[in-house]
Tab-separated table of C-alpha atoms and ligand atoms in Angstrom:
chain	number	residue	atom	x	y	z
A	110	MET	CA	-53.559	49.843	-83.605
A	111	ASN	CA	-50.131	51.279	-83.013
A	112	VAL	CA	-48.470	49.906	-79.899
A	113	LEU	CA	-45.395	51.052	-77.989
A	114	LEU	CA	-43.918	48.383	-75.705
A	115	LEU	CA	-41.415	49.457	-73.042
A	116	GLY	CA	-38.518	47.201	-72.074
A	117	SER	CA	-35.636	45.200	-73.502
A	118	GLY	CA	-35.590	41.684	-72.041
A	119	GLY	CA	-36.948	38.231	-72.753
A	120	ARG	CA	-40.250	39.256	-71.206
A	121	GLU	CA	-40.604	42.053	-73.722
A	122	HIS	CA	-39.624	39.846	-76.673
A	123	ALA	CA	-42.331	37.382	-75.602
A	124	LEU	CA	-44.910	40.177	-75.222
A	125	ALA	CA	-43.894	41.616	-78.601
A	126	TRP	CA	-44.180	38.145	-80.169
A	127	GLY	CA	-47.706	37.817	-78.721
A	128	ILE	CA	-48.811	41.298	-79.777
A	129	ARG	CA	-47.318	40.788	-83.280
A	130	LYS	CA	-49.809	37.966	-83.895
A	131	SER	CA	-52.809	40.204	-83.232
A	132	ARG	CA	-55.175	40.930	-86.085
A	133	TYR	CA	-55.647	44.424	-84.642
A	134	LEU	CA	-51.977	45.397	-84.846
A	135	ASN	CA	-50.725	47.994	-87.272
A	136	ASN	CA	-47.295	49.132	-86.014
A	137	LEU	CA	-45.361	47.760	-83.049
A	138	TYR	CA	-42.489	49.731	-81.553
A	139	ILE	CA	-40.255	48.555	-78.717
A	140	ALA	CA	-38.279	50.993	-76.565
A	141	PRO	CA	-35.434	50.201	-76.406
A	142	GLY	CA	-35.850	46.502	-77.335
A	143	ASN	CA	-33.126	44.022	-78.346
A	144	ALA	CA	-32.041	42.044	-81.419
A	145	GLY	CA	-35.013	39.703	-80.961
A	146	THR	CA	-37.684	42.384	-80.732
A	147	ALA	CA	-36.221	43.983	-83.886
A	148	ALA	CA	-37.480	40.930	-85.777
A	149	VAL	CA	-41.119	41.438	-84.702
A	150	GLY	CA	-41.300	45.235	-84.541
A	151	THR	CA	-39.267	48.419	-84.692
A	152	ASN	CA	-36.807	49.213	-81.916
A	153	VAL	CA	-36.614	52.841	-80.856
A	154	PRO	CA	-33.757	54.360	-78.821
A	155	VAL	CA	-35.881	55.660	-75.946
A	156	GLY	CA	-35.338	54.769	-72.278
A	157	VAL	CA	-38.166	53.087	-70.321
A	158	ALA	CA	-38.284	55.861	-67.718
A	159	ASP	CA	-37.764	58.851	-70.034
A	160	PHE	CA	-41.393	59.975	-69.855
A	161	GLY	CA	-40.838	63.126	-71.935
A	162	ALA	CA	-39.311	61.164	-74.818
A	163	ILE	CA	-42.011	58.476	-74.547
A	164	LYS	CA	-44.714	61.154	-74.791
A	165	GLN	CA	-43.070	62.765	-77.836
A	166	PHE	CA	-42.611	59.419	-79.583
A	167	SER	CA	-46.235	58.487	-78.874
A	168	LEU	CA	-47.503	61.732	-80.391
A	169	ASP	CA	-45.205	61.532	-83.419
A	170	HIS	CA	-46.167	57.918	-84.199
A	171	ASP	CA	-49.861	58.022	-83.378
A	172	ILE	CA	-49.552	55.443	-80.599
A	173	ASP	CA	-52.839	53.986	-79.286
A	174	MET	CA	-51.458	51.888	-76.455
A	175	VAL	CA	-48.338	51.802	-74.282
A	176	VAL	CA	-47.589	48.371	-72.784
A	177	VAL	CA	-45.168	48.618	-69.868
A	178	GLY	CA	-42.828	45.635	-69.352
A	179	PRO	CA	-40.676	46.472	-66.287
A	180	GLU	CA	-41.709	47.860	-62.890
A	181	VAL	CA	-39.608	51.018	-62.731
A	182	PRO	CA	-41.719	53.227	-65.062
A	183	LEU	CA	-44.854	51.984	-63.282
A	184	VAL	CA	-43.542	52.795	-59.819
A	185	GLU	CA	-42.394	56.166	-61.178
A	186	GLY	CA	-45.974	56.867	-62.269
A	187	ILE	CA	-46.142	56.490	-66.055
A	188	TYR	CA	-49.843	55.612	-65.882
A	189	ASP	CA	-50.677	58.884	-64.113
A	190	TYR	CA	-48.272	60.845	-66.341
A	191	PHE	CA	-50.350	59.849	-69.397
A	192	HIS	CA	-53.735	60.204	-67.724
A	193	GLU	CA	-53.072	63.677	-66.382
A	194	ASP	CA	-51.793	65.172	-69.656
A	195	GLU	CA	-54.545	66.215	-72.057
A	196	ASP	CA	-52.283	65.685	-75.089
A	197	ILE	CA	-51.836	61.981	-74.343
A	198	CYS	CA	-54.689	60.965	-72.018
A	199	HIS	CA	-56.417	59.253	-74.969
A	200	ILE	CA	-53.547	56.719	-75.114
A	201	ALA	CA	-54.139	53.529	-73.135
A	202	VAL	CA	-51.406	52.565	-70.686
A	203	ILE	CA	-51.305	48.903	-69.664
A	204	GLY	CA	-50.213	48.889	-66.040
A	205	PRO	CA	-51.375	50.181	-62.671
A	206	SER	CA	-51.517	53.773	-61.503
A	207	GLY	CA	-48.592	54.912	-59.336
A	208	LYS	CA	-50.640	54.110	-56.230
A	209	GLY	CA	-51.330	50.576	-57.515
A	210	ALA	CA	-47.649	50.123	-58.359
A	211	GLN	CA	-46.913	50.544	-54.642
A	212	LEU	CA	-47.918	46.890	-54.332
A	213	GLU	CA	-44.428	46.243	-55.736
A	214	GLY	CA	-42.754	49.568	-54.929
A	215	SER	CA	-43.276	49.260	-51.170
A	216	LYS	CA	-43.252	45.924	-49.347
A	217	ASP	CA	-44.807	47.665	-46.332
A	218	PHE	CA	-47.692	48.997	-48.472
A	219	ALA	CA	-48.242	45.502	-49.899
A	220	LYS	CA	-48.231	43.875	-46.457
A	221	ARG	CA	-50.673	46.417	-45.030
A	222	PHE	CA	-52.923	45.951	-48.067
A	223	MET	CA	-52.932	42.184	-47.490
A	224	GLU	CA	-53.632	42.686	-43.802
A	225	SER	CA	-56.599	44.983	-44.566
A	226	TYR	CA	-58.168	42.489	-46.963
A	227	HIS	CA	-57.334	39.308	-45.009
A	228	ILE	CA	-55.137	37.940	-47.780
A	229	PRO	CA	-52.990	35.065	-46.476
A	230	THR	CA	-49.322	36.028	-46.109
A	231	ALA	CA	-46.432	35.696	-43.648
A	232	ARG	CA	-46.713	37.528	-40.295
A	233	PHE	CA	-44.663	40.719	-40.344
A	234	THR	CA	-43.658	43.955	-38.765
A	235	THR	CA	-42.176	47.077	-40.350
A	236	VAL	CA	-39.177	48.815	-38.821
A	237	THR	CA	-37.367	52.148	-39.268
A	238	LEU	CA	-34.462	53.609	-37.287
A	239	ASP	CA	-37.092	54.974	-34.871
A	240	ASN	CA	-38.284	51.555	-33.706
A	241	VAL	CA	-35.354	49.159	-34.100
A	242	ALA	CA	-36.037	47.761	-30.631
A	243	GLU	CA	-39.477	46.602	-31.777
A	244	GLY	CA	-37.834	44.970	-34.783
A	245	ASN	CA	-35.357	43.119	-32.595
A	246	ALA	CA	-38.167	42.001	-30.271
A	247	PHE	CA	-40.144	40.715	-33.275
A	248	LEU	CA	-37.061	38.779	-34.435
A	249	ASP	CA	-36.804	37.299	-30.902
A	250	SER	CA	-40.389	36.052	-31.230
A	251	LEU	CA	-39.711	34.198	-34.499
A	252	ALA	CA	-38.010	30.879	-35.199
A	253	ALA	CA	-35.059	30.764	-37.625
A	254	PRO	CA	-34.564	31.460	-40.477
A	255	TYR	CA	-35.316	35.188	-40.469
A	256	VAL	CA	-36.575	37.141	-43.493
A	257	LEU	CA	-35.561	40.806	-43.913
A	258	LYS	CA	-36.911	42.815	-46.847
A	259	ALA	CA	-35.954	46.289	-47.998
A	260	ASP	CA	-39.217	48.221	-48.326
A	261	GLY	CA	-38.390	49.818	-51.695
A	262	LEU	CA	-37.206	48.570	-55.091
A	263	ALA	CA	-33.707	47.068	-54.866
A	264	SER	CA	-33.305	45.364	-58.276
A	265	GLY	CA	-34.394	42.029	-56.820
A	266	LYS	CA	-31.575	42.033	-54.253
A	267	GLY	CA	-33.381	43.477	-51.245
A	268	VAL	CA	-34.456	40.233	-49.534
A	269	LEU	CA	-32.138	38.576	-47.004
A	270	ILE	CA	-32.808	35.187	-45.437
A	271	VAL	CA	-30.628	34.644	-42.403
A	272	ASP	CA	-30.184	31.587	-40.153
A	273	ASP	CA	-28.665	33.216	-37.081
A	274	LEU	CA	-30.598	35.578	-34.811
A	275	ASN	CA	-27.682	37.877	-33.983
A	276	GLU	CA	-26.695	38.038	-37.634
A	277	ALA	CA	-30.301	38.985	-38.478
A	278	LYS	CA	-30.205	41.823	-35.932
A	279	ARG	CA	-26.885	43.038	-37.294
A	280	LEU	CA	-28.153	42.963	-40.895
A	281	LEU	CA	-31.360	44.738	-39.871
A	282	TRP	CA	-29.231	47.531	-38.450
A	283	GLU	CA	-27.096	47.667	-41.626
A	284	MET	CA	-30.154	47.773	-43.858
A	285	LEU	CA	-31.686	50.639	-41.888
A	286	ASN	CA	-28.365	52.464	-42.243
A	287	GLY	CA	-28.319	52.318	-46.016
A	288	LYS	CA	-27.202	48.821	-47.052
A	289	PHE	CA	-29.612	49.104	-50.007
A	290	GLY	CA	-29.675	52.904	-50.097
A	291	ALA	CA	-32.997	54.613	-49.450
A	292	ALA	CA	-34.827	51.381	-50.383
A	293	SER	CA	-33.958	49.911	-46.975
A	294	ASN	CA	-34.700	52.946	-44.791
A	295	ARG	CA	-37.708	50.858	-43.921
A	296	VAL	CA	-37.430	47.104	-43.499
A	297	VAL	CA	-40.178	44.505	-43.395
A	298	ILE	CA	-39.351	41.573	-41.105
A	299	GLU	CA	-41.290	38.421	-41.900
A	300	GLU	CA	-41.929	34.994	-40.561
A	301	PHE	CA	-40.248	32.370	-42.817
A	302	LEU	CA	-42.669	30.243	-44.816
A	303	SER	CA	-41.666	26.794	-45.961
A	304	GLY	CA	-43.058	25.345	-49.178
A	305	ILE	CA	-42.799	25.335	-52.959
A	306	GLU	CA	-43.321	28.572	-54.898
A	307	CYS	CA	-45.240	29.411	-58.043
A	308	SER	CA	-46.159	32.547	-59.996
A	309	VAL	CA	-49.779	33.410	-60.745
A	310	PHE	CA	-50.484	36.162	-63.271
A	311	VAL	CA	-53.761	38.036	-63.253
A	312	LEU	CA	-54.848	40.383	-66.014
A	313	THR	CA	-57.320	42.968	-64.710
A	314	ASP	CA	-59.187	46.051	-65.868
A	315	GLY	CA	-59.764	46.958	-62.216
A	316	LYS	CA	-63.228	45.355	-62.154
A	317	SER	CA	-62.954	41.949	-63.696
A	318	TYR	CA	-59.977	39.621	-64.157
A	319	LYS	CA	-58.538	36.607	-65.967
A	320	ILE	CA	-56.032	34.211	-64.445
A	321	LEU	CA	-53.302	33.298	-66.949
A	322	PRO	CA	-51.507	29.907	-66.956
A	323	VAL	CA	-49.562	29.342	-63.710
A	324	ALA	CA	-45.764	29.175	-63.953
A	325	LYS	CA	-42.780	28.268	-61.837
A	326	ASP	CA	-39.413	29.936	-62.262
A	327	TYR	CA	-35.910	28.828	-61.272
A	328	LYS	CA	-33.992	31.716	-59.737
A	329	ARG	CA	-30.690	30.215	-58.575
A	330	ILE	CA	-27.675	29.890	-60.855
A	331	GLY	CA	-26.840	26.318	-59.862
A	332	GLU	CA	-28.548	22.981	-60.399
A	333	GLY	CA	-30.771	21.797	-57.571
A	334	ASP	CA	-31.564	25.471	-56.785
A	335	THR	CA	-28.143	26.250	-55.356
A	336	GLY	CA	-25.814	29.237	-55.553
A	337	LEU	CA	-26.546	32.875	-56.179
A	338	ASN	CA	-29.888	34.355	-57.159
A	339	THR	CA	-30.268	35.430	-60.779
A	340	GLY	CA	-32.967	37.160	-62.785
A	341	GLY	CA	-34.274	33.669	-63.589
A	342	MET	CA	-32.735	30.598	-65.286
A	343	GLY	CA	-35.855	28.979	-66.684
A	344	ALA	CA	-39.569	28.446	-66.208
A	345	VAL	CA	-42.302	25.864	-66.640
A	346	SER	CA	-46.062	26.141	-67.137
A	347	PRO	CA	-48.499	24.766	-66.050
A	348	VAL	CA	-47.452	23.776	-62.529
A	349	PRO	CA	-48.783	20.332	-61.511
A	350	PHE	CA	-49.305	21.175	-57.824
A	351	ALA	CA	-51.382	24.251	-58.745
A	352	ASP	CA	-54.373	21.989	-59.342
A	353	GLU	CA	-58.063	22.928	-59.276
A	354	VAL	CA	-58.365	22.706	-55.502
A	355	PHE	CA	-55.307	24.920	-54.962
A	356	MET	CA	-56.390	27.417	-57.632
A	357	GLU	CA	-59.882	27.671	-56.149
A	358	LYS	CA	-58.233	28.804	-52.904
A	359	VAL	CA	-56.030	31.223	-54.853
A	360	ARG	CA	-59.082	32.680	-56.566
A	361	ASN	CA	-61.253	32.997	-53.455
A	362	ARG	CA	-58.685	33.983	-50.857
A	363	ILE	CA	-56.187	35.992	-52.895
A	364	VAL	CA	-57.283	37.138	-56.363
A	365	GLU	CA	-60.825	38.268	-55.541
A	366	PRO	CA	-59.883	40.052	-52.293
A	367	THR	CA	-57.030	41.761	-54.167
A	368	ILE	CA	-59.334	43.103	-56.900
A	369	GLU	CA	-61.926	44.027	-54.249
A	370	GLY	CA	-59.230	45.816	-52.237
A	371	LEU	CA	-58.069	47.821	-55.255
A	372	ARG	CA	-61.654	48.906	-55.952
A	373	ASN	CA	-62.296	49.717	-52.334
A	374	GLU	CA	-59.145	51.853	-52.132
A	375	LYS	CA	-60.097	53.502	-55.461
A	376	ILE	CA	-56.802	52.408	-56.978
A	377	GLU	CA	-56.835	52.419	-60.786
A	378	TYR	CA	-55.270	49.243	-62.081
A	379	LYS	CA	-55.355	48.180	-65.724
A	380	GLY	CA	-52.643	45.651	-66.220
A	381	PHE	CA	-50.954	42.542	-64.893
A	382	ILE	CA	-50.766	41.521	-61.245
A	383	PHE	CA	-48.026	38.998	-60.487
A	384	LEU	CA	-48.697	36.989	-57.337
A	385	GLY	CA	-45.569	35.317	-55.992
A	386	LEU	CA	-47.167	32.463	-54.040
A	387	ILE	CA	-45.917	29.742	-51.765
A	388	ASN	CA	-47.755	26.489	-51.184
A	389	VAL	CA	-47.617	25.803	-47.453
A	390	GLY	CA	-49.122	22.329	-46.983
A	391	GLY	CA	-51.755	22.960	-49.668
A	392	GLU	CA	-52.531	26.502	-48.499
A	393	PRO	CA	-51.502	29.352	-50.851
A	394	LYS	CA	-49.872	32.368	-49.230
A	395	VAL	CA	-48.566	35.528	-50.871
A	396	ILE	CA	-44.786	36.033	-50.741
A	397	GLU	CA	-44.934	39.177	-52.828
A	398	TYR	CA	-46.905	41.196	-55.342
A	399	ASN	CA	-45.324	42.487	-58.526
A	400	VAL	CA	-47.175	44.829	-60.850
A	401	ARG	CA	-45.852	43.463	-64.136
A	402	MET	CA	-45.287	40.122	-65.799
A	403	GLY	CA	-42.445	37.917	-64.566
A	404	ASP	CA	-39.273	37.147	-66.426
A	405	PRO	CA	-38.718	34.335	-67.529
A	406	GLU	CA	-42.305	33.300	-66.733
A	407	THR	CA	-43.650	35.482	-69.584
A	408	GLU	CA	-41.645	33.357	-72.013
A	409	VAL	CA	-43.872	30.374	-71.131
A	410	VAL	CA	-47.138	32.105	-70.199
A	411	ILE	CA	-47.594	34.222	-73.349
A	412	PRO	CA	-46.932	31.266	-75.695
A	413	LEU	CA	-49.793	29.449	-73.908
A	414	VAL	CA	-52.298	32.280	-74.517
A	415	ARG	CA	-54.309	31.526	-77.646
A	416	SER	CA	-56.652	34.509	-77.455
A	417	ASP	CA	-55.683	37.641	-79.364
A	418	LEU	CA	-53.414	39.397	-76.844
A	419	LEU	CA	-54.075	42.894	-78.142
A	420	GLU	CA	-57.815	42.271	-78.006
A	421	LEU	CA	-57.457	41.306	-74.341
A	422	LEU	CA	-55.304	44.363	-73.581
A	423	THR	CA	-57.801	46.631	-75.339
A	424	ALA	CA	-60.558	45.131	-73.189
A	425	VAL	CA	-58.427	45.948	-70.141
A	426	ALA	CA	-58.133	49.558	-71.276
A	427	THR	CA	-61.879	49.894	-71.965
A	428	GLU	CA	-62.917	47.978	-68.832
A	429	THR	CA	-64.702	45.287	-70.835
A	430	LEU	CA	-62.547	42.324	-69.869
A	431	ASP	CA	-65.621	40.510	-68.513
A	432	GLU	CA	-66.893	40.219	-72.112
A	433	LYS	CA	-63.799	38.330	-73.263
A	434	ILE	CA	-62.882	34.677	-73.057
A	435	LEU	CA	-59.312	33.672	-72.293
A	436	GLU	CA	-58.354	30.725	-74.467
A	437	THR	CA	-55.210	28.857	-73.546
A	438	ASP	CA	-53.119	26.034	-74.979
A	439	ASP	CA	-53.406	22.787	-73.042
A	440	ARG	CA	-49.801	21.749	-73.649
A	441	TYR	CA	-46.790	22.384	-71.440
A	442	ALA	CA	-44.446	25.215	-72.229
A	443	VAL	CA	-40.941	25.430	-70.796
A	444	THR	CA	-38.125	27.881	-71.235
A	445	VAL	CA	-34.422	27.432	-70.532
A	446	MET	CA	-32.229	30.499	-70.195
A	447	MET	CA	-28.784	30.573	-71.822
A	448	VAL	CA	-26.571	32.941	-69.844
A	449	SER	CA	-23.064	34.404	-70.120
A	450	GLY	CA	-20.382	32.510	-68.173
A	451	GLY	CA	-19.758	34.235	-64.826
A	452	TYR	CA	-23.301	35.600	-64.488
A	453	PRO	CA	-24.726	36.695	-62.005
A	454	GLY	CA	-21.215	37.897	-61.156
A	455	GLU	CA	-18.948	39.495	-63.724
A	456	TYR	CA	-19.204	38.340	-67.320
A	457	GLU	CA	-18.096	39.446	-70.770
A	458	LYS	CA	-20.339	40.915	-73.453
A	459	GLY	CA	-20.127	41.160	-77.221
A	460	LYS	CA	-19.807	37.416	-77.930
A	461	VAL	CA	-21.086	36.415	-81.366
A	462	ILE	CA	-24.095	34.088	-81.210
A	463	GLY	CA	-24.212	31.283	-83.773
A	464	GLY	CA	-26.739	28.624	-84.724
A	465	LEU	CA	-29.932	30.653	-84.317
A	466	ASP	CA	-31.004	29.872	-87.874
A	467	MET	CA	-30.817	26.117	-87.175
A	468	VAL	CA	-33.447	26.180	-84.406
A	469	GLN	CA	-36.404	23.891	-84.997
A	470	ASP	CA	-39.585	23.538	-82.928
A	471	SER	CA	-38.473	26.049	-80.275
A	472	ILE	CA	-39.038	29.787	-79.985
A	473	VAL	CA	-35.910	31.703	-79.065
A	474	PHE	CA	-36.741	34.832	-77.074
A	475	HIS	CA	-33.844	37.238	-76.809
A	476	ALA	CA	-33.045	38.555	-73.330
A	477	GLY	CA	-29.644	40.256	-73.675
A	478	THR	CA	-28.660	40.591	-77.325
A	479	LYS	CA	-27.951	43.308	-79.825
A	480	GLU	CA	-27.045	43.583	-83.455
A	481	GLU	CA	-23.500	44.632	-84.259
A	482	GLY	CA	-22.079	44.748	-87.761
A	483	GLY	CA	-24.729	42.393	-89.133
A	484	LYS	CA	-24.155	39.846	-86.347
A	485	ILE	CA	-26.145	39.125	-83.215
A	486	VAL	CA	-23.977	39.426	-80.110
A	487	THR	CA	-24.503	39.028	-76.370
A	488	SER	CA	-25.201	42.214	-74.416
A	489	GLY	CA	-26.284	40.952	-70.997
A	490	GLY	CA	-25.988	38.193	-68.406
A	491	ARG	CA	-29.160	36.482	-69.479
A	492	VAL	CA	-28.865	36.088	-73.244
A	493	LEU	CA	-31.490	33.779	-74.790
A	494	SER	CA	-34.625	32.128	-73.458
A	495	VAL	CA	-35.332	28.945	-75.419
A	496	THR	CA	-39.028	28.054	-75.192
A	497	SER	CA	-40.683	24.823	-76.350
A	498	TYR	CA	-44.070	23.142	-76.168
A	499	GLY	CA	-44.741	19.510	-75.311
A	500	ARG	CA	-47.495	17.103	-74.353
A	501	THR	CA	-45.418	16.509	-71.220
A	502	MET	CA	-42.958	18.764	-69.432
A	503	ASP	CA	-40.093	16.411	-70.329
A	504	GLU	CA	-40.986	16.394	-74.011
A	505	ALA	CA	-40.894	20.209	-74.007
A	506	LEU	CA	-37.593	20.230	-72.096
A	507	ASP	CA	-36.014	17.757	-74.521
A	508	THR	CA	-36.852	20.075	-77.417
A	509	SER	CA	-35.331	23.121	-75.679
A	510	TYR	CA	-32.146	21.266	-74.689
A	511	ARG	CA	-31.776	19.790	-78.207
A	512	ASN	CA	-31.918	23.290	-79.712
A	513	ILE	CA	-29.614	24.762	-77.065
A	514	ALA	CA	-26.979	22.215	-78.115
A	515	GLY	CA	-26.956	23.862	-81.551
A	516	ILE	CA	-26.728	27.478	-80.342
A	517	SER	CA	-23.282	28.749	-79.515
A	518	PHE	CA	-21.558	31.699	-77.938
A	519	GLU	CA	-18.313	31.717	-75.979
A	520	ASN	CA	-18.712	30.667	-72.342
A	521	SER	CA	-22.452	30.009	-72.476
A	522	TYR	CA	-24.114	28.238	-69.551
A	523	CYS	CA	-27.577	26.912	-68.792
A	524	ARG	CA	-29.141	24.854	-66.031
A	525	LYS	CA	-29.819	21.278	-67.163
A	526	ASP	CA	-32.429	20.610	-64.470
A	527	ILE	CA	-35.280	23.053	-65.139
A	528	GLY	CA	-38.502	21.505	-63.773
A	529	PHE	CA	-36.549	19.063	-61.559
A	530	ASP	CA	-38.822	19.555	-58.531
A	531	LEU	CA	-42.104	19.097	-60.384
A	532	HIS	CA	-41.827	15.403	-61.288
B	273	AMP	P1	-39.141	38.549	-53.035
B	273	AMP	O1	-38.141	39.533	-53.593
B	273	AMP	O2	-40.119	39.112	-52.077
B	273	AMP	O3	-39.710	37.680	-54.116
B	273	AMP	O4	-38.279	37.506	-52.218
B	273	AMP	C1	-37.259	36.774	-52.848
B	273	AMP	C2	-37.356	35.336	-52.477
B	273	AMP	O5	-37.157	35.193	-51.081
B	273	AMP	C3	-38.724	34.709	-52.745
B	273	AMP	O6	-38.888	34.280	-54.056
B	273	AMP	C4	-38.702	33.569	-51.768
B	273	AMP	O7	-37.986	32.475	-52.289
B	273	AMP	C5	-37.946	34.128	-50.597
B	273	AMP	N1	-38.867	34.620	-49.565
B	273	AMP	C6	-39.366	35.867	-49.463
B	273	AMP	N2	-40.179	35.968	-48.396
B	273	AMP	C7	-40.179	34.762	-47.795
B	273	AMP	C8	-40.817	34.218	-46.629
B	273	AMP	N3	-41.606	34.960	-45.848
B	273	AMP	N4	-40.613	32.921	-46.340
B	273	AMP	C9	-39.800	32.163	-47.114
B	273	AMP	N5	-39.157	32.609	-48.200
B	273	AMP	C10	-39.345	33.890	-48.544
B	274	LIG	N1	-39.236	35.742	-62.228
B	274	LIG	C1	-39.448	36.621	-61.165
B	274	LIG	C2	-39.599	38.038	-61.531
B	274	LIG	O1	-39.801	38.384	-62.682
B	274	LIG	O2	-39.576	38.880	-60.635
């Protein structure tokens, strides 16, 4: 098979690494990719949302499957774009239809979907400039802290958690007046849920599903989960508190009603569903849906999948996932992100990365790198995701930290406490 993978981060390097191992693979292309994906496939200079160029490339290179890494092309309707064009409708697209992608593209859509199918989540109300008074009254009815979410995509920045009631009302007003552009013309106000979070990934062909290994990511820049939010500083899988009892609840109360809801609403969905869950006293509740894999969770989840990834994705495309068995590794996998100093604020790019050839027993997934004059240099805030296996979480972490000590670029930083809350 010839596969075109869209994206350029650590998630895409991990997906490319998984697809590369498939016995069904002929050619793998990554658009636009990074210096890491160039080692497992061919990078092509095409943007992830340039549908016209993606179509032309797919025709020219006899592509059989397009695997979509990030959410933007999905929310912009790449699945429908392929399905509705007779020149390319034979090409499988791994991802939901545009309607399905609304589970991530609109927080209000996702909340109403959960309400319709009795999927446990925080109480909420949705507000526009037309009913601000209702929003303020809902805030009055809640206890602090207050959760305000821009309805649309806001590059992961659209959620505000505020301690003071008057501040929450002021920020609600600002959001409705364009704080996050059109994305916050509608705002979802939610009850605050207290608990520990985890990420559950479901692969579905729209009828049947497989639950992939559960992961936990670490979003804040500082140790002990302090400081600014980032794209993710590390991840661990499996997650000890997501035990059989918890996962049985996840399956019965969340995964099955979600698949049932998609079928009932006649929403085509052939891809990954990312459930952002919170464990509230042993009860799983949905914080958010995403319609793609997580980053950096993919850098631990894909290394734990032993089944042929392309075979599973083909079964998704042909709606035969129920005939497949998902085999997984029973070890721990962890990943630690090396980032550019200053991130998630301002940081410099173009720093030469050394020591990659000395790495032993870890897999280095590239997140923000590129090749320049025969050298690999930094090209983003998140630079390298260093993944290791272990019989225990600590054994895996020791291996990642040992290898990180041998990798160098100017001003690099990583969190030393990944997994700290799972002991
Ligand atoms: P989201 O972009 O929806 O993932 O939200 C970003 C982060 O805000 C989540 O990962 C949670 O840590 C937090 N969060 C979102 N909604 C809630 C909620 N209802 N209660 C507590 N924390 C929340
Ligand atoms: N790690 C969270 C995300 O990918 O959205």
